[in-house]
């Protein structure tokens, strides 16, 4: 199997359109409310998710902004809890 340059261009153009749609529809008031809630939190903030959501949650933890905003955040692995094992990765 091989891909042509034209097929790849179409694919990336489609992905660009989806990203443009996402950024054009961000609800900044909701985002500000969420960020302020996190900043006022006195404890540990846990991010979690399975699949794509988990990938995004882990990326959030490794992002540059978290270290300057929150002192204690962690990724919680929900799949491990189904067997009674609780595991999380701490970034502190």
CSV table of N, CA and C in Angstrom, one decimal:
chain,number,residue,atom,x,y,z
A,1,UNK,N,0.8,-1.2,0.0
A,1,UNK,CA,0.0,0.0,0.0
A,1,UNK,C,0.9,1.2,0.0
A,2,UNK,N,0.5,2.2,-0.8
A,2,UNK,CA,1.3,3.5,-0.8
A,2,UNK,C,0.3,4.6,-0.9
A,3,UNK,N,0.7,5.8,-0.5
A,3,UNK,CA,-0.1,7.0,-0.6
A,3,UNK,C,0.5,8.0,-1.5
A,4,UNK,N,-0.4,8.7,-2.2
A,4,UNK,CA,0.1,9.7,-3.1
A,4,UNK,C,0.2,11.0,-2.3
A,5,UNK,N,0.9,12.0,-2.9
A,5,UNK,CA,1.1,13.3,-2.3
A,5,UNK,C,-0.3,14.0,-2.2
A,6,UNK,N,-1.1,13.8,-3.2
A,6,UNK,CA,-2.4,14.4,-3.2
A,6,UNK,C,-3.3,13.9,-2.1
A,7,UNK,N,-3.3,12.6,-1.9
A,7,UNK,CA,-4.1,12.0,-0.8
A,7,UNK,C,-3.7,12.5,0.6
A,8,UNK,N,-2.3,12.6,0.8
A,8,UNK,CA,-1.8,13.2,2.0
A,8,UNK,C,-2.2,14.6,2.2
A,9,UNK,N,-2.2,15.4,1.1
A,9,UNK,CA,-2.5,16.8,1.2
A,9,UNK,C,-4.0,16.9,1.6
A,10,UNK,N,-4.9,16.1,1.0
A,10,UNK,CA,-6.3,16.1,1.3
A,10,UNK,C,-6.5,15.8,2.8
A,11,UNK,N,-5.8,14.7,3.2
A,11,UNK,CA,-5.9,14.3,4.6
A,11,UNK,C,-5.6,15.4,5.6
A,12,UNK,N,-4.4,16.1,5.3
A,12,UNK,CA,-4.0,17.1,6.2
A,12,UNK,C,-4.8,18.4,6.1
A,13,UNK,N,-5.4,18.6,5.0
A,13,UNK,CA,-6.3,19.8,4.8
A,13,UNK,C,-7.6,19.5,5.6
A,14,UNK,N,-8.0,18.3,5.6
A,14,UNK,CA,-9.2,17.9,6.4
A,14,UNK,C,-8.9,18.1,7.9
A,15,UNK,N,-7.8,17.6,8.3
A,15,UNK,CA,-7.4,17.7,9.7
A,15,UNK,C,-7.3,19.2,10.1
A,16,UNK,N,-6.7,20.0,9.2
A,16,UNK,CA,-6.6,21.5,9.5
A,16,UNK,C,-8.0,22.1,9.7
A,17,UNK,N,-9.0,21.7,8.8
A,17,UNK,CA,-10.3,22.2,8.9
A,17,UNK,C,-10.9,21.8,10.3
A,18,UNK,N,-10.7,20.6,10.7
A,18,UNK,CA,-11.2,20.2,12.0
A,18,UNK,C,-10.6,20.9,13.2
A,19,UNK,N,-9.3,21.2,13.1
A,19,UNK,CA,-8.6,22.0,14.1
A,19,UNK,C,-9.1,23.4,14.1
A,20,UNK,N,-9.3,24.0,12.9
A,20,UNK,CA,-9.8,25.3,12.8
A,20,UNK,C,-11.2,25.4,13.5
A,21,UNK,N,-12.0,24.4,13.2
A,21,UNK,CA,-13.3,24.4,13.8
A,21,UNK,C,-13.3,24.4,15.3
A,22,UNK,N,-12.4,23.5,15.8
A,22,UNK,CA,-12.2,23.4,17.3
A,22,UNK,C,-11.8,24.7,17.9
A,23,UNK,N,-10.8,25.4,17.4
A,23,UNK,CA,-10.3,26.6,17.9
A,23,UNK,C,-11.3,27.8,17.7
A,24,UNK,N,-12.1,27.7,16.7
A,24,UNK,CA,-13.1,28.8,16.4
A,24,UNK,C,-14.2,28.7,17.4
A,25,UNK,N,-14.4,27.5,18.0
A,25,UNK,CA,-15.6,27.3,18.9
A,25,UNK,C,-15.2,27.1,20.4
A,26,UNK,N,-14.0,27.5,20.8
A,26,UNK,CA,-13.7,27.3,22.2
A,26,UNK,C,-14.5,28.3,23.0
A,27,UNK,N,-15.1,27.8,24.1
A,27,UNK,CA,-15.9,28.6,25.0
A,27,UNK,C,-14.9,29.2,26.1
A,28,UNK,N,-14.4,30.3,25.8
A,28,UNK,CA,-13.4,30.9,26.7
A,28,UNK,C,-13.9,31.2,28.1
A,29,UNK,N,-15.2,31.5,28.2
A,29,UNK,CA,-15.7,31.8,29.6
A,29,UNK,C,-15.8,30.5,30.4
A,30,UNK,N,-16.1,29.4,29.8
A,30,UNK,CA,-16.1,28.1,30.4
A,30,UNK,C,-14.6,27.7,30.8
A,31,UNK,N,-13.7,27.9,29.9
A,31,UNK,CA,-12.3,27.6,30.1
A,31,UNK,C,-11.7,28.4,31.2
A,32,UNK,N,-12.1,29.7,31.3
A,32,UNK,CA,-11.6,30.6,32.4
A,32,UNK,C,-12.1,30.1,33.7
A,33,UNK,N,-13.4,29.7,33.7
A,33,UNK,CA,-14.1,29.3,35.0
A,33,UNK,C,-13.4,28.0,35.4
A,34,UNK,N,-13.1,27.1,34.5
A,34,UNK,CA,-12.4,25.8,34.9
A,34,UNK,C,-11.0,26.1,35.4
A,35,UNK,N,-10.2,27.0,34.7
A,35,UNK,CA,-8.9,27.3,35.2
A,35,UNK,C,-8.9,28.0,36.5
A,36,UNK,N,-9.8,28.9,36.8
A,36,UNK,CA,-9.9,29.5,38.1
A,36,UNK,C,-10.2,28.5,39.2
A,37,UNK,N,-11.1,27.6,38.9
A,37,UNK,CA,-11.5,26.6,39.9
A,37,UNK,C,-10.2,25.7,40.2
A,38,UNK,N,-9.4,25.4,39.2
A,38,UNK,CA,-8.2,24.6,39.5
A,38,UNK,C,-7.2,25.4,40.3
A,39,UNK,N,-7.1,26.7,40.0
A,39,UNK,CA,-6.2,27.6,40.7
A,39,UNK,C,-6.6,27.7,42.2
A,40,UNK,N,-7.8,27.7,42.5
A,40,UNK,CA,-8.3,27.8,43.9
A,40,UNK,C,-8.3,26.5,44.6
A,41,UNK,N,-8.1,25.4,43.9
A,41,UNK,CA,-8.1,24.1,44.6
A,41,UNK,C,-6.9,24.0,45.5
A,42,UNK,N,-7.1,23.6,46.7
A,42,UNK,CA,-6.1,23.5,47.7
A,42,UNK,C,-5.4,22.1,47.7
A,43,UNK,N,-6.0,21.1,47.0
A,43,UNK,CA,-5.4,19.8,47.1
A,43,UNK,C,-4.8,19.4,45.7
A,44,UNK,N,-4.7,18.1,45.5
A,44,UNK,CA,-4.2,17.6,44.3
A,44,UNK,C,-5.3,17.5,43.2
A,45,UNK,N,-4.9,17.9,42.0
A,45,UNK,CA,-5.8,17.9,40.9
A,45,UNK,C,-5.5,16.6,40.1
A,46,UNK,N,-6.5,15.8,39.9
A,46,UNK,CA,-6.3,14.5,39.1
A,46,UNK,C,-6.9,14.7,37.7
A,47,UNK,N,-6.2,14.3,36.7
A,47,UNK,CA,-6.7,14.2,35.3
A,47,UNK,C,-6.8,12.7,35.0
A,48,UNK,N,-7.8,12.4,34.3
A,48,UNK,CA,-8.0,11.0,33.9
A,48,UNK,C,-8.6,10.8,32.6
A,49,UNK,N,-8.6,9.6,32.0
A,49,UNK,CA,-9.3,9.4,30.8
A,49,UNK,C,-8.8,8.1,30.2
A,50,UNK,N,-9.6,7.5,29.3
A,50,UNK,CA,-9.3,6.3,28.6
A,50,UNK,C,-9.2,6.6,27.1
A,51,UNK,N,-8.2,6.0,26.5
A,51,UNK,CA,-8.1,6.2,25.0
A,51,UNK,C,-7.6,7.6,24.7
A,52,UNK,N,-8.3,8.3,23.8
A,52,UNK,CA,-7.9,9.6,23.4
A,52,UNK,C,-8.0,10.6,24.5
A,53,UNK,N,-9.0,10.5,25.4
A,53,UNK,CA,-9.1,11.4,26.5
A,53,UNK,C,-8.0,11.2,27.5
A,54,UNK,N,-7.5,10.0,27.7
A,54,UNK,CA,-6.4,9.7,28.5
A,54,UNK,C,-5.1,10.3,28.0
A,55,UNK,N,-5.0,10.2,26.7
A,55,UNK,CA,-3.8,10.8,26.0
A,55,UNK,C,-3.7,12.3,26.2
A,56,UNK,N,-4.9,12.9,26.0
A,56,UNK,CA,-5.0,14.4,26.2
A,56,UNK,C,-4.7,14.7,27.6
A,57,UNK,N,-5.2,14.0,28.6
A,57,UNK,CA,-5.0,14.2,30.0
A,57,UNK,C,-3.5,14.1,30.4
A,58,UNK,N,-2.9,13.1,29.8
A,58,UNK,CA,-1.4,13.0,30.1
A,58,UNK,C,-0.6,14.1,29.5
A,59,UNK,N,-1.0,14.5,28.3
A,59,UNK,CA,-0.4,15.6,27.6
A,59,UNK,C,-0.5,16.9,28.4
A,60,UNK,N,-1.7,17.1,29.0
A,60,UNK,CA,-2.0,18.2,29.8
A,60,UNK,C,-1.0,18.3,31.0
A,61,UNK,N,-0.7,17.1,31.6
A,61,UNK,CA,0.3,17.1,32.7
A,61,UNK,C,1.7,17.4,32.3
A,62,UNK,N,2.0,17.0,31.1
A,62,UNK,CA,3.4,17.3,30.6
A,62,UNK,C,3.6,18.6,29.9
A,63,UNK,N,2.5,19.4,29.8
A,63,UNK,CA,2.5,20.7,29.2
A,63,UNK,C,3.3,21.7,30.0
A,64,UNK,N,3.6,22.8,29.4
A,64,UNK,CA,4.5,23.7,30.1
A,64,UNK,C,3.8,24.6,31.1
A,65,UNK,N,2.5,24.8,30.9
A,65,UNK,CA,1.8,25.7,31.8
A,65,UNK,C,1.5,25.1,33.2
A,66,UNK,N,1.4,23.8,33.3
A,66,UNK,CA,0.9,23.3,34.6
A,66,UNK,C,1.9,23.6,35.7
A,67,UNK,N,3.2,23.6,35.5
A,67,UNK,CA,4.1,23.8,36.6
A,67,UNK,C,4.0,25.2,37.2
A,68,UNK,N,3.7,26.1,36.3
A,68,UNK,CA,3.6,27.5,36.9
A,68,UNK,C,2.2,27.8,37.5
A,69,UNK,N,1.2,26.9,37.2
A,69,UNK,CA,-0.1,27.2,37.7
A,69,UNK,C,-0.5,26.3,38.9
A,70,UNK,N,-0.2,25.0,38.8
A,70,UNK,CA,-0.6,24.1,39.9
A,70,UNK,C,0.6,23.4,40.5
A,71,UNK,N,0.6,23.3,41.8
A,71,UNK,CA,1.7,22.7,42.4
A,71,UNK,C,1.6,21.1,42.5
A,72,UNK,N,0.4,20.6,42.5
A,72,UNK,CA,0.3,19.2,42.7
A,72,UNK,C,-0.9,18.7,41.8
A,73,UNK,N,-0.4,18.0,40.6
A,73,UNK,CA,-1.4,17.4,39.7
A,73,UNK,C,-0.9,16.0,39.4
A,74,UNK,N,-1.9,15.2,39.0
A,74,UNK,CA,-1.5,13.8,38.8
A,74,UNK,C,-2.5,13.2,37.7
A,75,UNK,N,-2.0,12.2,37.0
A,75,UNK,CA,-2.8,11.4,36.1
A,75,UNK,C,-3.3,10.2,36.8
A,76,UNK,N,-4.6,9.9,36.8
A,76,UNK,CA,-5.2,8.8,37.4
A,76,UNK,C,-5.6,7.8,36.3
A,77,UNK,N,-5.1,6.5,36.4
A,77,UNK,CA,-5.4,5.5,35.4
A,77,UNK,C,-6.7,4.7,35.8
A,78,UNK,N,-7.8,5.0,35.2
A,78,UNK,CA,-9.1,4.4,35.6
A,78,UNK,C,-9.1,2.9,35.2
A,79,UNK,N,-8.4,2.5,34.2
A,79,UNK,CA,-8.4,1.1,33.9
A,79,UNK,C,-7.8,0.2,35.0
A,80,UNK,N,-6.8,0.7,35.7
A,80,UNK,CA,-6.3,-0.1,36.8
A,80,UNK,C,-7.3,-0.2,38.0
A,81,UNK,N,-8.2,0.6,38.1
A,81,UNK,CA,-9.2,0.5,39.2
A,81,UNK,C,-10.2,-0.6,39.0
A,82,UNK,N,-10.4,-1.0,37.8
A,82,UNK,CA,-11.4,-2.1,37.6
A,82,UNK,C,-10.9,-3.4,38.3
A,83,UNK,N,-9.6,-3.6,38.5
A,83,UNK,CA,-9.1,-4.7,39.2
A,83,UNK,C,-8.8,-4.5,40.6
A,84,UNK,N,-9.1,-3.3,41.1
A,84,UNK,CA,-8.8,-2.9,42.5
A,84,UNK,C,-7.5,-2.3,42.7
A,85,UNK,N,-6.7,-2.1,41.6
A,85,UNK,CA,-5.4,-1.5,41.7
A,85,UNK,C,-5.6,0.0,41.5
A,86,UNK,N,-5.1,0.8,42.4
A,86,UNK,CA,-5.2,2.2,42.1
A,86,UNK,C,-3.8,2.7,41.8
A,87,UNK,N,-3.7,3.3,40.7
A,87,UNK,CA,-2.3,3.8,40.3
A,87,UNK,C,-2.5,5.2,39.7
A,88,UNK,N,-1.5,6.0,40.0
A,88,UNK,CA,-1.5,7.3,39.3
A,88,UNK,C,0.0,7.8,39.2
A,89,UNK,N,0.1,8.7,38.3
A,89,UNK,CA,1.5,9.3,38.0
A,89,UNK,C,1.5,10.7,38.6
A,90,UNK,N,2.4,11.0,39.4
A,90,UNK,CA,2.4,12.3,40.0
A,90,UNK,C,3.5,13.1,39.3
A,91,UNK,N,3.3,14.4,39.1
A,91,UNK,CA,4.2,15.2,38.4
A,91,UNK,C,5.0,16.1,39.4
A,92,UNK,N,4.7,16.0,40.6
A,92,UNK,CA,5.4,16.9,41.6
A,92,UNK,C,6.8,16.5,41.9
